[in-house]
């Protein structure tokens, strides 16, 4: 083996190594359905989906703040109190800013006492997804 071969083999091994140890979030775009939707489903849908009857209590549940997050068009349309999603600008999107507020803030989501804060990783994932254009991919969500 010449020195040159050794060097290039080494470089290839290094490149492979860095690929397999790549962090979960970056590089590359965030995928809505596999990365963001599961968080919304688990942490937001309970209060922000189409009006439905709660199977446990038998009570009719309306979407809070008139914000529905179970349909892409309705999420973009936003809610009654200025809740919104601005593709490309997470800082202007209350769907993101509300999750970064401390629990005691009245605009914090989920609301005080209604569950843990989202983790920093989840917050960053949502931020990245919005800043990349809030692309929903093939997701159609629930009917309007
Ligand atoms: C336990 C119920 C509950 C959960 C869970 C919840 N919300 Fe809310 N959300 C509310 C209520 C109630 C309001 C209406 C404003 C208020 O009273 O604070 C609201 C309002 C909002 C608004 C403002 C909408 C508008 O225009 O009025 C946004 C944005 C929002 N929520 C985002 C989220 C996100 C993102 C999640 C998930 C991380 C989430 N919410 C989870 C109850 C909830």
PDB file of C-alpha atoms and ligand atoms in Angstrom:
ATOM      1  CA  UNK A   1       0.000   0.000   0.000  1.00  0.00           C
ATOM      2  CA  UNK A   2       1.338   3.428  -0.874  1.00  0.00           C
ATOM      3  CA  UNK A   3       1.062   6.253   1.564  1.00  0.00           C
ATOM      4  CA  UNK A   4      -1.547   7.830  -0.678  1.00  0.00           C
ATOM      5  CA  UNK A   5      -3.776   4.718  -0.524  1.00  0.00           C
ATOM      6  CA  UNK A   6      -3.465   4.538   3.225  1.00  0.00           C
ATOM      7  CA  UNK A   7      -4.468   8.171   3.487  1.00  0.00           C
ATOM      8  CA  UNK A   8      -7.506   7.822   1.236  1.00  0.00           C
ATOM      9  CA  UNK A   9      -8.655   4.646   2.993  1.00  0.00           C
ATOM     10  CA  UNK A  10      -8.308   6.508   6.248  1.00  0.00           C
ATOM     11  CA  UNK A  11     -10.320   9.428   4.928  1.00  0.00           C
ATOM     12  CA  UNK A  12     -13.088   7.103   3.735  1.00  0.00           C
ATOM     13  CA  UNK A  13     -13.236   5.419   7.137  1.00  0.00           C
ATOM     14  CA  UNK A  14     -13.440   8.820   8.803  1.00  0.00           C
ATOM     15  CA  UNK A  15     -16.257   9.892   6.488  1.00  0.00           C
ATOM     16  CA  UNK A  16     -18.175   6.696   7.258  1.00  0.00           C
ATOM     17  CA  UNK A  17     -17.610   7.163  10.948  1.00  0.00           C
ATOM     18  CA  UNK A  18     -18.980  10.694  10.889  1.00  0.00           C
ATOM     19  CA  UNK A  19     -22.052   9.543   8.953  1.00  0.00           C
ATOM     20  CA  UNK A  20     -23.010   6.887  11.443  1.00  0.00           C
ATOM     21  CA  UNK A  21     -22.529   9.193  14.407  1.00  0.00           C
ATOM     22  CA  UNK A  22     -24.555  12.065  12.919  1.00  0.00           C
ATOM     23  CA  UNK A  23     -26.884  13.669  15.478  1.00  0.00           C
ATOM     24  CA  UNK A  24     -30.574  12.753  15.218  1.00  0.00           C
ATOM     25  CA  UNK A  25     -31.870  16.174  14.169  1.00  0.00           C
ATOM     26  CA  UNK A  26     -29.335  17.562  11.761  1.00  0.00           C
ATOM     27  CA  UNK A  27     -28.305  17.674   9.006  1.00  0.00           C
ATOM     28  CA  UNK A  28     -31.167  17.554   6.544  1.00  0.00           C
ATOM     29  CA  UNK A  29     -34.720  18.634   6.725  1.00  0.00           C
ATOM     30  CA  UNK A  30     -37.099  17.757   9.486  1.00  0.00           C
ATOM     31  CA  UNK A  31     -39.790  15.352   8.317  1.00  0.00           C
ATOM     32  CA  UNK A  32     -43.211  16.433   9.529  1.00  0.00           C
ATOM     33  CA  UNK A  33     -44.997  13.099   9.725  1.00  0.00           C
ATOM     34  CA  UNK A  34     -42.265  11.112  11.419  1.00  0.00           C
ATOM     35  CA  UNK A  35     -40.692  13.802  13.616  1.00  0.00           C
ATOM     36  CA  UNK A  36     -43.138  16.632  14.368  1.00  0.00           C
ATOM     37  CA  UNK A  37     -46.607  15.107  14.076  1.00  0.00           C
ATOM     38  CA  UNK A  38     -46.017  12.537  16.853  1.00  0.00           C
ATOM     39  CA  UNK A  39     -45.198  15.408  19.251  1.00  0.00           C
ATOM     40  CA  UNK A  40     -48.281  17.403  18.253  1.00  0.00           C
ATOM     41  CA  UNK A  41     -50.454  14.288  18.521  1.00  0.00           C
ATOM     42  CA  UNK A  42     -49.225  13.449  21.969  1.00  0.00           C
ATOM     43  CA  UNK A  43     -49.015  16.943  23.429  1.00  0.00           C
ATOM     44  CA  UNK A  44     -51.452  19.219  21.560  1.00  0.00           C
ATOM     45  CA  UNK A  45     -54.219  17.287  19.804  1.00  0.00           C
ATOM     46  CA  UNK A  46     -56.119  16.635  22.992  1.00  0.00           C
ATOM     47  CA  UNK A  47     -57.155  20.299  23.094  1.00  0.00           C
ATOM     48  CA  UNK A  48     -56.593  21.359  19.492  1.00  0.00           C
ATOM     49  CA  UNK A  49     -58.523  18.998  17.286  1.00  0.00           C
ATOM     50  CA  UNK A  50     -61.911  18.837  15.597  1.00  0.00           C
ATOM     51  CA  UNK A  51     -64.872  19.058  17.924  1.00  0.00           C
ATOM     52  CA  UNK A  52     -65.533  15.573  19.268  1.00  0.00           C
ATOM     53  CA  UNK A  53     -67.155  13.703  22.123  1.00  0.00           C
ATOM     54  CA  UNK A  54     -64.667  12.574  24.738  1.00  0.00           C
ATOM     55  CA  UNK A  55     -65.190   8.810  25.067  1.00  0.00           C
ATOM     56  CA  UNK A  56     -64.268   8.929  28.778  1.00  0.00           C
ATOM     57  CA  UNK A  57     -66.497  11.760  29.969  1.00  0.00           C
ATOM     58  CA  UNK A  58     -69.101  11.827  27.210  1.00  0.00           C
ATOM     59  CA  UNK A  59     -68.568  15.593  27.008  1.00  0.00           C
ATOM     60  CA  UNK A  60     -68.271  17.497  23.756  1.00  0.00           C
ATOM     61  CA  UNK A  61     -64.788  18.972  23.399  1.00  0.00           C
ATOM     62  CA  UNK A  62     -64.295  21.986  21.190  1.00  0.00           C
ATOM     63  CA  UNK A  63     -60.871  23.010  19.888  1.00  0.00           C
ATOM     64  CA  UNK A  64     -59.340  25.436  22.414  1.00  0.00           C
ATOM     65  CA  UNK A  65     -58.718  28.979  21.226  1.00  0.00           C
ATOM     66  CA  UNK A  66     -60.497  27.788  18.038  1.00  0.00           C
ATOM     67  CA  UNK A  67     -57.105  26.450  17.000  1.00  0.00           C
ATOM     68  CA  UNK A  68     -57.110  23.098  15.238  1.00  0.00           C
ATOM     69  CA  UNK A  69     -53.792  21.350  14.751  1.00  0.00           C
ATOM     70  CA  UNK A  70     -55.184  18.146  13.239  1.00  0.00           C
ATOM     71  CA  UNK A  71     -55.366  19.535   9.714  1.00  0.00           C
ATOM     72  CA  UNK A  72     -52.600  21.392   7.822  1.00  0.00           C
ATOM     73  CA  UNK A  73     -54.814  24.137   6.367  1.00  0.00           C
ATOM     74  CA  UNK A  74     -56.444  24.837   9.708  1.00  0.00           C
ATOM     75  CA  UNK A  75     -53.089  24.910  11.469  1.00  0.00           C
ATOM     76  CA  UNK A  76     -51.923  27.534   8.976  1.00  0.00           C
ATOM     77  CA  UNK A  77     -55.150  29.474   9.413  1.00  0.00           C
ATOM     78  CA  UNK A  78     -54.606  29.670  13.171  1.00  0.00           C
ATOM     79  CA  UNK A  79     -56.961  30.307  16.039  1.00  0.00           C
ATOM     80  CA  UNK A  80     -59.102  33.047  17.470  1.00  0.00           C
ATOM     81  CA  UNK A  81     -56.426  34.655  19.619  1.00  0.00           C
ATOM     82  CA  UNK A  82     -53.764  35.067  17.003  1.00  0.00           C
ATOM     83  CA  UNK A  83     -52.430  31.558  17.362  1.00  0.00           C
ATOM     84  CA  UNK A  84     -50.544  30.892  14.230  1.00  0.00           C
ATOM     85  CA  UNK A  85     -47.912  29.252  12.154  1.00  0.00           C
ATOM     86  CA  UNK A  86     -45.758  31.422   9.879  1.00  0.00           C
ATOM     87  CA  UNK A  87     -43.778  29.166   7.542  1.00  0.00           C
ATOM     88  CA  UNK A  88     -40.127  30.197   7.538  1.00  0.00           C
ATOM     89  CA  UNK A  89     -40.372  32.227  10.751  1.00  0.00           C
ATOM     90  CA  UNK A  90     -40.621  30.303  14.000  1.00  0.00           C
ATOM     91  CA  UNK A  91     -40.187  33.495  16.031  1.00  0.00           C
ATOM     92  CA  UNK A  92     -43.498  34.755  14.614  1.00  0.00           C
ATOM     93  CA  UNK A  93     -45.292  31.430  15.078  1.00  0.00           C
ATOM     94  CA  UNK A  94     -47.169  31.080  18.364  1.00  0.00           C
ATOM     95  CA  UNK A  95     -47.300  27.329  17.751  1.00  0.00           C
ATOM     96  CA  UNK A  96     -43.566  27.502  18.464  1.00  0.00           C
ATOM     97  CA  UNK A  97     -43.237  30.492  20.812  1.00  0.00           C
ATOM     98  CA  UNK A  98     -45.962  29.206  23.160  1.00  0.00           C
ATOM     99  CA  UNK A  99     -44.024  25.991  23.814  1.00  0.00           C
ATOM    100  CA  UNK A 100     -40.871  27.902  24.760  1.00  0.00           C
ATOM    101  CA  UNK A 101     -42.535  29.986  27.495  1.00  0.00           C
ATOM    102  CA  UNK A 102     -42.178  29.066  31.163  1.00  0.00           C
ATOM    103  CA  UNK A 103     -45.104  27.076  32.523  1.00  0.00           C
ATOM    104  CA  UNK A 104     -46.392  30.017  34.580  1.00  0.00           C
ATOM    105  CA  UNK A 105     -46.813  32.273  31.544  1.00  0.00           C
ATOM    106  CA  UNK A 106     -50.493  32.493  30.647  1.00  0.00           C
ATOM    107  CA  UNK A 107     -49.686  31.938  26.980  1.00  0.00           C
ATOM    108  CA  UNK A 108     -47.560  28.850  27.646  1.00  0.00           C
ATOM    109  CA  UNK A 109     -48.546  25.603  25.924  1.00  0.00           C
ATOM    110  CA  UNK A 110     -49.483  23.107  27.113  1.00  0.00           C
ATOM    111  CA  UNK A 111     -51.197  25.311  29.734  1.00  0.00           C
ATOM    112  CA  UNK A 112     -50.019  25.346  33.337  1.00  0.00           C
ATOM    113  CA  UNK A 113     -50.788  22.077  35.105  1.00  0.00           C
ATOM    114  CA  UNK A 114     -51.669  20.300  31.849  1.00  0.00           C
ATOM    115  CA  UNK A 115     -48.449  18.453  31.286  1.00  0.00           C
ATOM    116  CA  UNK A 116     -44.689  18.847  31.236  1.00  0.00           C
ATOM    117  CA  UNK A 117     -42.913  21.389  29.087  1.00  0.00           C
ATOM    118  CA  UNK A 118     -41.764  19.963  25.781  1.00  0.00           C
ATOM    119  CA  UNK A 119     -38.114  18.961  25.854  1.00  0.00           C
ATOM    120  CA  UNK A 120     -35.489  21.274  24.367  1.00  0.00           C
ATOM    121  CA  UNK A 121     -34.982  18.710  21.582  1.00  0.00           C
ATOM    122  CA  UNK A 122     -38.707  18.751  20.747  1.00  0.00           C
ATOM    123  CA  UNK A 123     -38.789  22.567  20.813  1.00  0.00           C
ATOM    124  CA  UNK A 124     -35.775  22.763  18.519  1.00  0.00           C
ATOM    125  CA  UNK A 125     -37.235  20.223  16.126  1.00  0.00           C
ATOM    126  CA  UNK A 126     -40.455  22.231  15.790  1.00  0.00           C
ATOM    127  CA  UNK A 127     -38.454  25.441  15.384  1.00  0.00           C
ATOM    128  CA  UNK A 128     -36.321  23.887  12.648  1.00  0.00           C
ATOM    129  CA  UNK A 129     -39.386  22.495  10.883  1.00  0.00           C
ATOM    130  CA  UNK A 130     -41.084  25.927  10.819  1.00  0.00           C
ATOM    131  CA  UNK A 131     -37.912  27.729   9.746  1.00  0.00           C
ATOM    132  CA  UNK A 132     -37.503  25.229   6.906  1.00  0.00           C
ATOM    133  CA  UNK A 133     -40.922  26.264   5.600  1.00  0.00           C
ATOM    134  CA  UNK A 134     -43.385  24.201   7.675  1.00  0.00           C
ATOM    135  CA  UNK A 135     -43.752  21.578   4.983  1.00  0.00           C
ATOM    136  CA  UNK A 136     -46.480  19.041   5.773  1.00  0.00           C
ATOM    137  CA  UNK A 137     -45.382  16.583   3.092  1.00  0.00           C
ATOM    138  CA  UNK A 138     -48.195  14.226   2.164  1.00  0.00           C
ATOM    139  CA  UNK A 139     -50.051  14.689   5.454  1.00  0.00           C
ATOM    140  CA  UNK A 140     -53.715  15.563   4.964  1.00  0.00           C
ATOM    141  CA  UNK A 141     -54.879  15.295   8.569  1.00  0.00           C
ATOM    142  CA  UNK A 142     -58.490  15.082   9.681  1.00  0.00           C
ATOM    143  CA  UNK A 143     -61.297  16.509   7.574  1.00  0.00           C
ATOM    144  CA  UNK A 144     -62.155  20.149   8.185  1.00  0.00           C
TER     145      UNK A 144
HETATM  146  C1  LIG B   1     -55.012  20.877  28.064  1.00  0.00           C
HETATM  147  C2  LIG B   1     -55.389  21.607  26.900  1.00  0.00           C
HETATM  148  C3  LIG B   1     -54.328  22.151  25.973  1.00  0.00           C
HETATM  149  C4  LIG B   1     -53.234  21.503  25.442  1.00  0.00           C
HETATM  150  C5  LIG B   1     -52.748  20.092  25.723  1.00  0.00           C
HETATM  151  C6  LIG B   1     -52.635  22.442  24.517  1.00  0.00           C
HETATM  152  N1  LIG B   1     -53.344  23.609  24.479  1.00  0.00           N
HETATM  153 FE1  LIG B   1     -52.977  25.209  23.292  1.00  0.00          FE
HETATM  154  N2  LIG B   1     -54.599  26.185  24.068  1.00  0.00           N
HETATM  155  C7  LIG B   1     -55.389  25.713  25.113  1.00  0.00           C
HETATM  156  C8  LIG B   1     -56.337  26.729  25.504  1.00  0.00           C
HETATM  157  C9  LIG B   1     -57.369  26.607  26.603  1.00  0.00           C
HETATM  158  C10 LIG B   1     -56.107  27.837  24.649  1.00  0.00           C
HETATM  159  C11 LIG B   1     -56.879  29.160  24.592  1.00  0.00           C
HETATM  160  C12 LIG B   1     -56.074  30.265  25.159  1.00  0.00           C
HETATM  161  C13 LIG B   1     -55.938  30.113  26.623  1.00  0.00           C
HETATM  162  O1  LIG B   1     -56.960  30.103  27.301  1.00  0.00           O
HETATM  163  O2  LIG B   1     -54.785  30.031  27.127  1.00  0.00           O
HETATM  164  C14 LIG B   1     -54.999  27.461  23.785  1.00  0.00           C
HETATM  165  C15 LIG B   1     -54.458  28.296  22.808  1.00  0.00           C
HETATM  166  C16 LIG B   1     -53.360  27.976  22.050  1.00  0.00           C
HETATM  167  C17 LIG B   1     -52.762  28.861  21.075  1.00  0.00           C
HETATM  168  C18 LIG B   1     -53.285  30.237  20.732  1.00  0.00           C
HETATM  169  C19 LIG B   1     -54.411  29.980  19.753  1.00  0.00           C
HETATM  170  C20 LIG B   1     -55.322  31.116  19.555  1.00  0.00           C
HETATM  171  O3  LIG B   1     -55.239  31.778  18.525  1.00  0.00           O
HETATM  172  O4  LIG B   1     -56.141  31.323  20.434  1.00  0.00           O
HETATM  173  C21 LIG B   1     -51.707  28.212  20.521  1.00  0.00           C
HETATM  174  C22 LIG B   1     -50.771  28.711  19.431  1.00  0.00           C
HETATM  175  C23 LIG B   1     -51.622  26.905  21.150  1.00  0.00           C
HETATM  176  N3  LIG B   1     -52.647  26.803  22.071  1.00  0.00           N
HETATM  177  C24 LIG B   1     -50.669  25.960  20.862  1.00  0.00           C
HETATM  178  C25 LIG B   1     -50.570  24.726  21.504  1.00  0.00           C
HETATM  179  C26 LIG B   1     -49.537  23.759  21.219  1.00  0.00           C
HETATM  180  C27 LIG B   1     -48.431  23.941  20.193  1.00  0.00           C
HETATM  181  C28 LIG B   1     -49.769  22.694  22.026  1.00  0.00           C
HETATM  182  C29 LIG B   1     -48.967  21.443  22.134  1.00  0.00           C
HETATM  183  C30 LIG B   1     -47.574  21.599  22.467  1.00  0.00           C
HETATM  184  C31 LIG B   1     -50.953  23.002  22.827  1.00  0.00           C
HETATM  185  N4  LIG B   1     -51.400  24.250  22.475  1.00  0.00           N
HETATM  186  C32 LIG B   1     -51.493  22.162  23.772  1.00  0.00           C
HETATM  187  C33 LIG B   1     -55.321  24.451  25.651  1.00  0.00           C
HETATM  188  C34 LIG B   1     -54.378  23.486  25.361  1.00  0.00           C
END
